[in-house]
Coordinates of C-alpha atoms in Angstrom, one line a residue:
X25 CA 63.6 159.6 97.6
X26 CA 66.1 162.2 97.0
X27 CA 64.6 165.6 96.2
X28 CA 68.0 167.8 95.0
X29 CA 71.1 166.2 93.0
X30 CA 73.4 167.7 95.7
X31 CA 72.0 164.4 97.9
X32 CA 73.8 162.4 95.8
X33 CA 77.1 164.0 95.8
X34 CA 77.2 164.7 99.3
X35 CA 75.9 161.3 100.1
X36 CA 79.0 159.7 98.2
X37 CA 81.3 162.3 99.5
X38 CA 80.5 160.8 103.0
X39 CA 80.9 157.4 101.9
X40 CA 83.4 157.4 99.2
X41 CA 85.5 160.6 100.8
X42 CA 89.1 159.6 99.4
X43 CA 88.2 157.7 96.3
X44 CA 88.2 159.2 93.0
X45 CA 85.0 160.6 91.5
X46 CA 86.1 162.7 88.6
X47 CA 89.3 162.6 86.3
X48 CA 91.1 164.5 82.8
X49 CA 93.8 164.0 81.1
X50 CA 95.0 167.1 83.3
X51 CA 93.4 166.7 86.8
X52 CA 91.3 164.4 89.5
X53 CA 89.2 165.1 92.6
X54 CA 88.5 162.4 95.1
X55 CA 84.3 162.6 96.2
X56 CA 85.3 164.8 99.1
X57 CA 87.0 167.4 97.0
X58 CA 84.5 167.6 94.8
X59 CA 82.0 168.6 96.9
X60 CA 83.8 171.2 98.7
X61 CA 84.7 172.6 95.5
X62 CA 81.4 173.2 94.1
X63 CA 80.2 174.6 97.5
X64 CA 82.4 176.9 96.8
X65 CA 81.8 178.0 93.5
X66 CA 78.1 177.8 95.2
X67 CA 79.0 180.3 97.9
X68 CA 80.4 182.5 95.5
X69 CA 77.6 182.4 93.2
X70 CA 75.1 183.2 95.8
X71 CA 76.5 186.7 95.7
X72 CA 75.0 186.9 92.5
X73 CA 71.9 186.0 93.0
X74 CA 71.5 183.5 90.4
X75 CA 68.9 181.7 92.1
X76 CA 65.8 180.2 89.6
X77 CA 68.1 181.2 86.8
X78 CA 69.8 179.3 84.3
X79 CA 74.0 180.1 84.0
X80 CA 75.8 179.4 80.7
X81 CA 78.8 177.6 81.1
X82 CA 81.1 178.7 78.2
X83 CA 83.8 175.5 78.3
X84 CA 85.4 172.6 76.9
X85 CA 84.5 169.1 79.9
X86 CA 86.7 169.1 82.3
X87 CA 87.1 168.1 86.2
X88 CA 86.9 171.7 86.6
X89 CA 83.4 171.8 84.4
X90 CA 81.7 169.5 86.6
X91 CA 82.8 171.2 89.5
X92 CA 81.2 174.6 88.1
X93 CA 78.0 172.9 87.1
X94 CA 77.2 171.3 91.1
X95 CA 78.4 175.3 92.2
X96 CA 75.4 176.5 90.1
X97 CA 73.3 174.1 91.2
X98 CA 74.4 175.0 94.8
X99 CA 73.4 178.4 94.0
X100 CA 70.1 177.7 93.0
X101 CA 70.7 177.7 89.4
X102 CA 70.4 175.4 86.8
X103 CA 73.5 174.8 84.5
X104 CA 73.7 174.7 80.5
X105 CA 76.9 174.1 78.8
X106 CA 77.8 175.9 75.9
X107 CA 80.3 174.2 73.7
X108 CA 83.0 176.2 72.4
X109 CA 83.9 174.3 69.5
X110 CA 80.6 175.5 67.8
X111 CA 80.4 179.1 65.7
X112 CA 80.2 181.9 67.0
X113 CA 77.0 183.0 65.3
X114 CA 75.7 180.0 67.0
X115 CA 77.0 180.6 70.3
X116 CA 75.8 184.7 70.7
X117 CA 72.2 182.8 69.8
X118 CA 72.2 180.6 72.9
X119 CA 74.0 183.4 75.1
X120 CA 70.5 185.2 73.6
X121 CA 68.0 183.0 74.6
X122 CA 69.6 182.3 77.8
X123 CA 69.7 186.2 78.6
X124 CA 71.7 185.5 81.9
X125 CA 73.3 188.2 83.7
X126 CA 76.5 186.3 84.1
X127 CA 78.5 183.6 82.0
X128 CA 81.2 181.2 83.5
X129 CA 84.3 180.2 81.4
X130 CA 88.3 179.3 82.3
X131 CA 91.5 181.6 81.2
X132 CA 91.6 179.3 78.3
X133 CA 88.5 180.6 76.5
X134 CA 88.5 183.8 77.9
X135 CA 90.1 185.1 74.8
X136 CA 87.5 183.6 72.5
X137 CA 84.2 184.7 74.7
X138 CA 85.5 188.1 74.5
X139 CA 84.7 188.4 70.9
X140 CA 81.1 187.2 71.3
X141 CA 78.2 189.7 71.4
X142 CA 77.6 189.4 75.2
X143 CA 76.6 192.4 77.3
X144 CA 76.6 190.0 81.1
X145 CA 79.3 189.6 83.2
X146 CA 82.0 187.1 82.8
X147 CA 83.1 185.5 85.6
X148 CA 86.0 183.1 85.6
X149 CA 85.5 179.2 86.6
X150 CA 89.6 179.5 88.1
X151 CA 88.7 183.0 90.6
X152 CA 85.2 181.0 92.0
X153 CA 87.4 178.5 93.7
X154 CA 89.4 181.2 96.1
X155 CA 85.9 181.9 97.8
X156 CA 85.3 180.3 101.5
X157 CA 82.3 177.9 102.1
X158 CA 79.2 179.9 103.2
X159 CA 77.0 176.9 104.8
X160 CA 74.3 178.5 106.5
X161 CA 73.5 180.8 102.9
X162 CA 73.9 177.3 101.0
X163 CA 71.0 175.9 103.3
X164 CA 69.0 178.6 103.2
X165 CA 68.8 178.5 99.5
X166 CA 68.5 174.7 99.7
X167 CA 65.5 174.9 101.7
X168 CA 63.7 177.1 98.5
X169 CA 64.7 174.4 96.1
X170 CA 62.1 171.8 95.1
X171 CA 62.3 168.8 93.1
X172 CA 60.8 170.2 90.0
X173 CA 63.9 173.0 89.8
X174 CA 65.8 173.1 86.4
X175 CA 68.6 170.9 86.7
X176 CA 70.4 171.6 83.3
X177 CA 69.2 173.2 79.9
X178 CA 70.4 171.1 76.6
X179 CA 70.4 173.6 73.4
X180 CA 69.0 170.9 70.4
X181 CA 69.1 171.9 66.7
X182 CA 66.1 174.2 66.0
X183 CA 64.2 174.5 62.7
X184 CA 63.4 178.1 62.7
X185 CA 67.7 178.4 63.0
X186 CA 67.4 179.4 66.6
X187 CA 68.8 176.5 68.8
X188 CA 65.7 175.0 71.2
X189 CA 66.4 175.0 74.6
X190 CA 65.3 171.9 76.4
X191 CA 64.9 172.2 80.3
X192 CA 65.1 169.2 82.4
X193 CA 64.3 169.3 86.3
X194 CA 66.1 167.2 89.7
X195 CA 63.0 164.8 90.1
X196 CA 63.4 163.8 86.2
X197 CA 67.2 163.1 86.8
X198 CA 66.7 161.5 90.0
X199 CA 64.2 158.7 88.9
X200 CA 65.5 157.7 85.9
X201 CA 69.3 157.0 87.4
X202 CA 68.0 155.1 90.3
X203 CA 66.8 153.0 87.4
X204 CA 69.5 153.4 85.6
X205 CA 72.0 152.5 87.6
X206 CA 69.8 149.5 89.2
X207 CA 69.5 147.7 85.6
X208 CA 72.6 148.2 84.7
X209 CA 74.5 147.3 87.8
X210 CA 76.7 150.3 87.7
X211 CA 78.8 150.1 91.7
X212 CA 81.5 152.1 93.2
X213 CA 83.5 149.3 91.2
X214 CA 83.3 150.9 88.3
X215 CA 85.4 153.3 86.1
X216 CA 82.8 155.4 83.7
X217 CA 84.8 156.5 80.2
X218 CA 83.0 159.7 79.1
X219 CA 82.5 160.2 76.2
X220 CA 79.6 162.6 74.8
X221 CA 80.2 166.2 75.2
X222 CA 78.8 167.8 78.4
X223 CA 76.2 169.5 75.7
X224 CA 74.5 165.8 74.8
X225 CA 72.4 164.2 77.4
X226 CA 74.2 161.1 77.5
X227 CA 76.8 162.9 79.5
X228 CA 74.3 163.0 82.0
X229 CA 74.4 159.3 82.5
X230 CA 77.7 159.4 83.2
X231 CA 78.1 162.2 85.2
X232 CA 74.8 161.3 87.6
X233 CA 75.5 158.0 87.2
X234 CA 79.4 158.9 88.5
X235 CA 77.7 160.9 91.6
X236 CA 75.2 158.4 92.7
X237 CA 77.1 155.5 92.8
X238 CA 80.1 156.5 93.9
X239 CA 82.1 155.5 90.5
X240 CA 85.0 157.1 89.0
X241 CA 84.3 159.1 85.6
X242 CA 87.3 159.7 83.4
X243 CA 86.6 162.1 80.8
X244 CA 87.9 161.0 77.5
X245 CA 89.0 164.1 75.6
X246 CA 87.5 164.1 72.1
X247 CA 90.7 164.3 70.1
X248 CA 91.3 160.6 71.2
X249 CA 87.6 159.4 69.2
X250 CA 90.0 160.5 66.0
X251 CA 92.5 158.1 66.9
X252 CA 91.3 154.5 68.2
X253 CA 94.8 153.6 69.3
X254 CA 95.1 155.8 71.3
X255 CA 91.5 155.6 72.6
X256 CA 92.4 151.8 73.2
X257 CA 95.4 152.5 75.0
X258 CA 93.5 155.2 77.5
X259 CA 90.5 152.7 78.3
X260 CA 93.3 150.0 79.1
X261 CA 95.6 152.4 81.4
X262 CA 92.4 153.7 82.9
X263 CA 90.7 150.5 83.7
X264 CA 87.6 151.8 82.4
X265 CA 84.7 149.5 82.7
X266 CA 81.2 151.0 81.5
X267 CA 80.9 152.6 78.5
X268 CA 77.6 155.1 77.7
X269 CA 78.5 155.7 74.0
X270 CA 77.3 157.3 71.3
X271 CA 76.8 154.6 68.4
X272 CA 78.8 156.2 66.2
X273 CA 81.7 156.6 68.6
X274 CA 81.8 153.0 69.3
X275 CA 81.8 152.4 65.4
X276 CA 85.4 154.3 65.1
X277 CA 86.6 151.8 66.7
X278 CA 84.9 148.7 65.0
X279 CA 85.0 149.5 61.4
X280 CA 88.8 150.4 61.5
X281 CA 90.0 146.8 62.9
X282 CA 91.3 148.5 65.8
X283 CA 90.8 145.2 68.2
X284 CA 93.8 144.0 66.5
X285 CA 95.7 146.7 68.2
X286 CA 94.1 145.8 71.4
X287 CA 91.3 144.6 73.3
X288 CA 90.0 147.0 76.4
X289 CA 89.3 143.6 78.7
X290 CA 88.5 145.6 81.7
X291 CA 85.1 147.0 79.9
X292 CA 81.9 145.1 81.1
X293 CA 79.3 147.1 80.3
X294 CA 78.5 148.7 76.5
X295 CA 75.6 151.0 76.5
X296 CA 74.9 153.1 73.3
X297 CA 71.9 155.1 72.0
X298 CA 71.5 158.3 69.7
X299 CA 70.9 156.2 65.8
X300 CA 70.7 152.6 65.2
X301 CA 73.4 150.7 65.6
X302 CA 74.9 148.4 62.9
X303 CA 74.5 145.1 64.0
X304 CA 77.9 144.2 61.9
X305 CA 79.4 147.0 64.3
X306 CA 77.5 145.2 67.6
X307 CA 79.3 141.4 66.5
X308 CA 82.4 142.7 66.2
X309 CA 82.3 144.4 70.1
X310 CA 80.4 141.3 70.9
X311 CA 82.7 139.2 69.5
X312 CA 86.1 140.3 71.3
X313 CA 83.9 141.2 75.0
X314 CA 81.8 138.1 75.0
X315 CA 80.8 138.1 79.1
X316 CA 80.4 141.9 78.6
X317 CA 76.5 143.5 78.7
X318 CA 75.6 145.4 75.7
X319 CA 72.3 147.3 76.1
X320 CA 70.5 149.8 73.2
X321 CA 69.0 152.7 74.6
X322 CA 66.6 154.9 73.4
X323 CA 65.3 157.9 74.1
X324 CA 65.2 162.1 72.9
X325 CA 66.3 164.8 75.1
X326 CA 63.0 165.7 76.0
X327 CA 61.9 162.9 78.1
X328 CA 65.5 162.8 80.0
X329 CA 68.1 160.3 78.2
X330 CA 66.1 157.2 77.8
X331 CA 62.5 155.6 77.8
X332 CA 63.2 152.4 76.4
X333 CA 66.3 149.8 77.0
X334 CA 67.2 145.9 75.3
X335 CA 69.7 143.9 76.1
X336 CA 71.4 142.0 73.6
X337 CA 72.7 138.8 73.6
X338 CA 74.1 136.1 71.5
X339 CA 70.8 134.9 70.2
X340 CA 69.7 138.3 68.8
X341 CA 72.9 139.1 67.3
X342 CA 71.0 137.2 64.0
X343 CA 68.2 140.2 63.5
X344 CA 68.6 142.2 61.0
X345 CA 67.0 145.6 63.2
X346 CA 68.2 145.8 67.0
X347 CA 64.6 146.9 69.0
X348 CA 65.1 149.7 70.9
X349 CA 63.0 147.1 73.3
X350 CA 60.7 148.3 76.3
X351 CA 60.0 150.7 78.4
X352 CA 62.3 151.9 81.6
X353 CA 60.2 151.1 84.9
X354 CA 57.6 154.2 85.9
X355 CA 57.9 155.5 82.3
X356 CA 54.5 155.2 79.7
X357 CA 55.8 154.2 76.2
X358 CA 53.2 153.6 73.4
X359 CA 52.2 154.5 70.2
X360 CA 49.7 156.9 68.0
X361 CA 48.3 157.3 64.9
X362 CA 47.1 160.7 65.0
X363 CA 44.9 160.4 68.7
X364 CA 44.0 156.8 68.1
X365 CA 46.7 154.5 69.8
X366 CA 48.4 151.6 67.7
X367 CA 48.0 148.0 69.7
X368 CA 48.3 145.6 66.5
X369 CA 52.0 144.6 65.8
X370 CA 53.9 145.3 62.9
X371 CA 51.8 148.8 62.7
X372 CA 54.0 151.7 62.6
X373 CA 53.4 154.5 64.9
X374 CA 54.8 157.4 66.6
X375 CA 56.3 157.1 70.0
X376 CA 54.6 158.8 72.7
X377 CA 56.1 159.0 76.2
X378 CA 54.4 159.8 79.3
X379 CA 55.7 160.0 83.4
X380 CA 57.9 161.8 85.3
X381 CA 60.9 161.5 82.9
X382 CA 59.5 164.3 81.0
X383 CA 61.1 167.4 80.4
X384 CA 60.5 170.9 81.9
X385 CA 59.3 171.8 78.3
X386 CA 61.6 174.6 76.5
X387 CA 63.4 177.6 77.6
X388 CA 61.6 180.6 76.9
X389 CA 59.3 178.8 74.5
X390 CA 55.8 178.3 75.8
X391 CA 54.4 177.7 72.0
X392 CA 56.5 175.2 71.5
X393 CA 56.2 173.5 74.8
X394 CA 52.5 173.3 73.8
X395 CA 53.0 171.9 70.6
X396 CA 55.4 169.0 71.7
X397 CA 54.0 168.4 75.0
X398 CA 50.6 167.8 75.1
X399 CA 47.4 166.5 76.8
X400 CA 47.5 162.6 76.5
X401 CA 44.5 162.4 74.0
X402 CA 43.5 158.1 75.4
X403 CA 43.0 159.8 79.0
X404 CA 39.7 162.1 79.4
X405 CA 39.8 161.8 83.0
X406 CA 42.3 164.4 84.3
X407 CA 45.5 166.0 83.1
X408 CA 48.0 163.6 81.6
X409 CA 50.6 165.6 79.8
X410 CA 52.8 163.2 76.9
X411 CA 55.7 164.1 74.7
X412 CA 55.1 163.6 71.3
X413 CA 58.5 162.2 70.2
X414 CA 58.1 162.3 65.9
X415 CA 60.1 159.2 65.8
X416 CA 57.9 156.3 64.5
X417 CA 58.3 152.7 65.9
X418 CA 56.3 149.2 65.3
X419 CA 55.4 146.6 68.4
X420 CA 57.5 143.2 67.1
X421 CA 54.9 139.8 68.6
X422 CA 57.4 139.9 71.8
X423 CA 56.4 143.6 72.8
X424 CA 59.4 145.1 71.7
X425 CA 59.5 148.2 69.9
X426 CA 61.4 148.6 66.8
X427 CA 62.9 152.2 65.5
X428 CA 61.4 153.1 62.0
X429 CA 62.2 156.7 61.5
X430 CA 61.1 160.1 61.9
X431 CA 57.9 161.9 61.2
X432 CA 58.8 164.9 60.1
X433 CA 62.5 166.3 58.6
X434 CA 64.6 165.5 61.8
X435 CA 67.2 163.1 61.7
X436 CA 69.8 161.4 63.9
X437 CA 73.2 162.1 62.2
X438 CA 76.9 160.8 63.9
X439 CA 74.5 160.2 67.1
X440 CA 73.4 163.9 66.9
X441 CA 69.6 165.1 66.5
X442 CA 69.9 167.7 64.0
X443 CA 66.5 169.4 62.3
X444 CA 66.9 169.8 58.7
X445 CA 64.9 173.1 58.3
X446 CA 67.9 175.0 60.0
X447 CA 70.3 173.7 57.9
X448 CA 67.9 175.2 55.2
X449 CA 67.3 178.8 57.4
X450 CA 70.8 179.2 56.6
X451 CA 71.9 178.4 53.6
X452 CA 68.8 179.9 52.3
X453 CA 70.2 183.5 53.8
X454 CA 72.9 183.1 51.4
X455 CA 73.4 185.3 48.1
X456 CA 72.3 184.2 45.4
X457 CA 70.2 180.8 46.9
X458 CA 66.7 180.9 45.6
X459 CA 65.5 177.8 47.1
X460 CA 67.2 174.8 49.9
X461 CA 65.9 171.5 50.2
X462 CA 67.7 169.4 52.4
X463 CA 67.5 165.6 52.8
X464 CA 69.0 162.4 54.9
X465 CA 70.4 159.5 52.8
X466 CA 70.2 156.8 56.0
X467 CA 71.8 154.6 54.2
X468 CA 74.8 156.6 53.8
X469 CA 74.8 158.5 56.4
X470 CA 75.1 161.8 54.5
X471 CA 73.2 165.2 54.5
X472 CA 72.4 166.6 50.9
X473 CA 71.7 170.2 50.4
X474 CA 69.7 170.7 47.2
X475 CA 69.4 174.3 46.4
X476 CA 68.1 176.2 43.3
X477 CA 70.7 179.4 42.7
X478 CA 73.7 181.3 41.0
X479 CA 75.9 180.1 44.1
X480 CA 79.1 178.2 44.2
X481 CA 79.4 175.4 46.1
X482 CA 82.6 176.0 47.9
X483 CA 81.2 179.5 48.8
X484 CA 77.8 177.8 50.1
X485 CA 80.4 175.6 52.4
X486 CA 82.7 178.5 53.6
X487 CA 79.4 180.3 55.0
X488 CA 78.1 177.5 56.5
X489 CA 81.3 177.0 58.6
X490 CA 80.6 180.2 60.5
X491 CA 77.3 179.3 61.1
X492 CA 77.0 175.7 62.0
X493 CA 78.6 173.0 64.0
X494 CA 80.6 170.4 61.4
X495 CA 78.2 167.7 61.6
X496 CA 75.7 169.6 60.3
X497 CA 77.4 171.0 57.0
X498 CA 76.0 168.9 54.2
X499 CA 78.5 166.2 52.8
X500 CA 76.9 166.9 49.7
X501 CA 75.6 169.8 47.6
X502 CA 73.1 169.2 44.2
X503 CA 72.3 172.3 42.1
X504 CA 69.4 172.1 40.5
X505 CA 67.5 174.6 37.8
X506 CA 64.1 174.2 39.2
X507 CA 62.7 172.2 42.5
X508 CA 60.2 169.4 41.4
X509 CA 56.5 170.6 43.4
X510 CA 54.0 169.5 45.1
X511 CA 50.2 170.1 44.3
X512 CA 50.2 172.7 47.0
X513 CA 53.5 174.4 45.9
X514 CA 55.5 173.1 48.6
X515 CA 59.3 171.1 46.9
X516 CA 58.5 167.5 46.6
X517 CA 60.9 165.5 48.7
X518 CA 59.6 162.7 47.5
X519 CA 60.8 163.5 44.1
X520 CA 63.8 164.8 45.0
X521 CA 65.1 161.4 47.1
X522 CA 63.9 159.1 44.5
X523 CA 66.6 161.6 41.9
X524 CA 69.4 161.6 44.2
X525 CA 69.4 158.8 46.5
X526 CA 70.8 155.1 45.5
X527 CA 69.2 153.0 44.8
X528 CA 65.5 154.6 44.9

C-alpha cells in the first residue's frame, strides 16, 4: 500500500507517460508532464521551507492548479484552495487561520489578492515553473513524510462565522480511492468531467481518482453549469464518461428538458452525493442512459468524501427516499442515540463513522476536534476514536440506511454544507438587527432569515454580499416585531417554521 499520493502520480506517469491526465478549456498535460511540473513547483517550494505546513492556494481550477497542489505536496506541504469567487471578508479569515508565510496565486488574481489583508509572501503559480528539478532535495524530504501527513485542508461553513478548517491526511485519501475506484470501475478508459470546485471534497474524487487510474480529467469551468447546452455540447466533444456530481448540478440539467437538446451517450457512470437527490430528477438521467451506473454517495468532509454508497437500478427507481445504502469496505457506519447504539429498523439515529477514513480533525482547533471526534462510547477496550456526523439516518429491513436530516441547525443547500449560525453571526452584526433566526425550508430549498429590527431588507442583502458566498444569502427575509421563545429564553424554531413554512 501506497504511503504518499505522489506514488500515484508518478506510478501513472511511468505507465501512462503520453496520455492525457489533466485538461481546461485553456490547457492539457499528458501524465509525464504533470509530474515534472509539480516537481518543479516542489523544488522551488523547498526553498521555502514549507515542509509540515499547510500553503493557501488563492485560484480559480485549472491544469495549472493541480499542478501547484502536487508541488506543495512535493514540498512537504499540504494544500488548501482558497476560492476567489468568495468575499473578501471571507477570504482574509481563512488566509488568518491558515497563518502561512507564503500564498500561491496566477497573474490573473494577482490584482485581487493584493487588496486582501495579508502580511506573507505572494508567490506566483506562472514564476514556480522556471525552477529546475532538485531530486535528491525532493527525496530527502520524501523520506520525512509519513502516511498520516496533511494532504489538503477544506475550509467548511463555521457557526461562530469563522470558516472550520477540516484536515485530511495521505493514508485517508489512499484507502478510500482504492475503493473507490475498484467499485466503480473507473480505468485509464475513462474521461472524468469535473465538476465541484477544487474547495468541495468531491473534487477529490476526481482529481485522485484521475491520478491513480491513469484517467483523463477535464475540468468543466463553472460558467457552463448556467447553461446546459453548452454543458451538453462539452461532455459530447470531450467524450466524458464518469461523472462525480453534485446533486444539484446534475438537476440543471434535468429539470430544464435539456436531453432534448442532446443526450451525452458517452457517459457511463453517474455518481452524485452532497443532498438528496430527487428521484423525478434520477428517472429522467436514468431514463435517457439506461446501461449507464448511477450510484448515491454519502458522506461529510470529515470522514474523507464518502462512507456509504447504493446503486440504483430500475427496480428502486419506485421508492419514494433513495438510501444512501451501506457502508464503503474498511469503514464503521452505525448509529446512536445519545451513547446507546440504534439496531431496530425504522429507528432514527445519528450517523457515526469510525476507521481510517477519518479526518485529521480541524486546523488550529483542538476544541472542536474534541467535540466532533470522539472516543467510540460501545468500545471500553482501547482507544476507538468516531466522527459524530449530526446527520440522522434509519436502518430500512435490507440494512440500508436512509438520510433523515440533521441534528442540529446545519443543512445541505445546492449540494453545499452551510451552518446556519454564521449566516446569523453576520447579519446579526448589522445596524439596527436586534435578533436573527435562520431556518431551512427542504422542501423548497430556500434559506429564510427571520430577524427582529429597524433594518431594510435590501440593506440586510447588500451587507451580506461582502460577507458571504451567494449560496448562503437567504432567498428570503421575514421581519418580525418580536421572536416567539422558548421556556429557557432561547427563539423557538419550532414556532417560527410552523408560521412561515408551507404547509406546516
Amino acid at each position: 500500500m501506497e504511503k504518499n499520493v505522489l506514488e500515484f502520480l508518478e506510478k501513472s506517469a511511468v505507465l501512462y507517460a503520453d496520455k492525457t491526465a489533466v485538461k481546461d478549456v485553456k490547457e492539457e498535460r499528458d501524465f509525464s508532464s504533470l509530474c515534472s511540473d509539480a516537481q518543479k513547483i516542489g523544488s522551488a517550494l523547498e526553498a521555502q521551507q514549507i515542509f509540515g505546513k499547510t500553503i493557501p492556494v488563492y485560484m480559480e481550477k485549472s491544469v495549472l492548479t493541480v499542478e501547484v497542489f502536487f508541488g506543495i505536496v512535493y514540498a512537504g506541504g499540504a494544500y488548501s484552495l482558497v476560492n476567489p469567487i468568495q468575499p473578501k471578508d471571507r477570504v482574509e479569515k481563512i488566509l488568518a487561520a491558515v497563518s502561512s508565510p507564503i500564498i500561491i496565486t496566477d497573474k490573473e488574481r494577482l490584482e485581487a489578492l493584493q487588496e486582501m489583508n495579508f502580511e506573507g509572501t505572494v508567490v506566483l503559480a506562472e514564476d514556480l515553473l522556471n525552477t529546475e528539478i532538485h531530486q535528491e532535495r525532493l527525496r530527502l524530504i520524501r523520506e520525512k513524510m509519513v502516511d498520516t501527513d496533511a494532504l489538503y485542508v477544506n475550509f467548511t461553513s463555521g457557526s461562530t462565522g469563522v470558516p472550520k478548517g477540516v484536515v485530511v491526511g495521505h493514508r485517508s485519501v489512499i484507502e478510500f480511492m482504492h475503493y473507490f475506484t475498484s467499485m466503480f470501475s473507473i480505468t485509464a478508459d475513462d474521461i472524468i468531467g469535473n465538476q465541484a470546485p477544487f474547495d468541495f471534497d468531491v473534487s477529490v474524487k476526481d482529481i485522485y481518482s484521475m491520478l491513480m487510474t491513469g484517467a483523463a480529467m477535464y475540468i468543466i469551468p463553472k460558467e457552463y453549469f448556467a447553461f446546459p447546452k453548452n454543458l451538453l455540447d462539452i461532455m459530447d466533444s470531450e467524450k466524458i464518461t464518469t461523472l462525480i456530481w453534485a446533486v444539484s448540478a446534475l438537476c440543471v440539467i434535468s429539470s430544464l428538458n435539456s436531453f432534448s437538446y442532446k443526450i451525452p451517450k458517452t457517459v457511463n457512470k453517474v455518481l452524485f452525493s452532497g443532498e438528496v437527490m430527487p428521484v423525478r430528477h434520477l428517472a429522467e438521467w436514468v431514463r435517457v442512459l439506461p446501461d449507464a451506473m448511477f450510484v448515491n454517495l454519502y458522506g461529510p468532509t470529515e470522514i474523507t468524501c464518502n462512507c456509504t454508497y447504493y446503486i440504483i437500478n430500475n427496480k428502486n427507481l419506485d421508492e419514494k427516499v433513495i438510501p444512501i445504502g451501506k457502508a464503503f469496505p474498511n469503514d464503521r457506519v452505525f448509529l446512536l442515540d445519545g451513547e446507546k447504539e440504534i439496531c431496530t429498523h425504522d429507528t432514527p439515529g445519528e450517523i457515526c463513522v469510525g476507521g481510517n477514513s477519518l479526518a485529521l480533525g480541524y486546523f488550529k482547533d483542538m476544541e472542536r476536534t474534541k467535540q466532533a471526534f470522539v472516543q467510540n462510547p460501545l468500545n471500553h477496550n482501547y482507544m476507538e476514536m468516531i466522527y459524530r456526523t449530526g446527520d440522522m439516518a434509519y436502518y430500512r429491513e435490507d440494512g440500508n440506511f436512509v438520510y433523515v436530516g440533521r441534528k442540529d441547525f446545519q443543512i445541505k443547500h445546492l449540494g453545499h454544507r452551510i451552518e446556519l449560525g454564521e449566516i446569523e453571526t453576520y447579519i446579526s452584526e448589522i445596524q439596527g438587527i436586534e435578533r436573527v433566526c435562520c431556518l431551512y425550508d427542504e422542501q423548497a430549498e430556500k434559506i429564510i432569515a427571520v430577524f427582529q429590527g429597524n433594518v431594510e431588507k435590501k440593506n440586510i442583502r447588500a451587507a451580506l454580499r461582502k460577507k458571504l458566498i451567494k449560496y448562503m444569502i437567504p432567498e428570503r427575509f421575514v421581519n418580525v416585531e418580536s421572536m416567539p421563545l422558548t421556556a429557557n429564553g432561547k427563539i423557538d424554531r419550532k414556532k417560527l417554521k410552523k408560521n412561515f413554512f408551507k404547509g406546516e
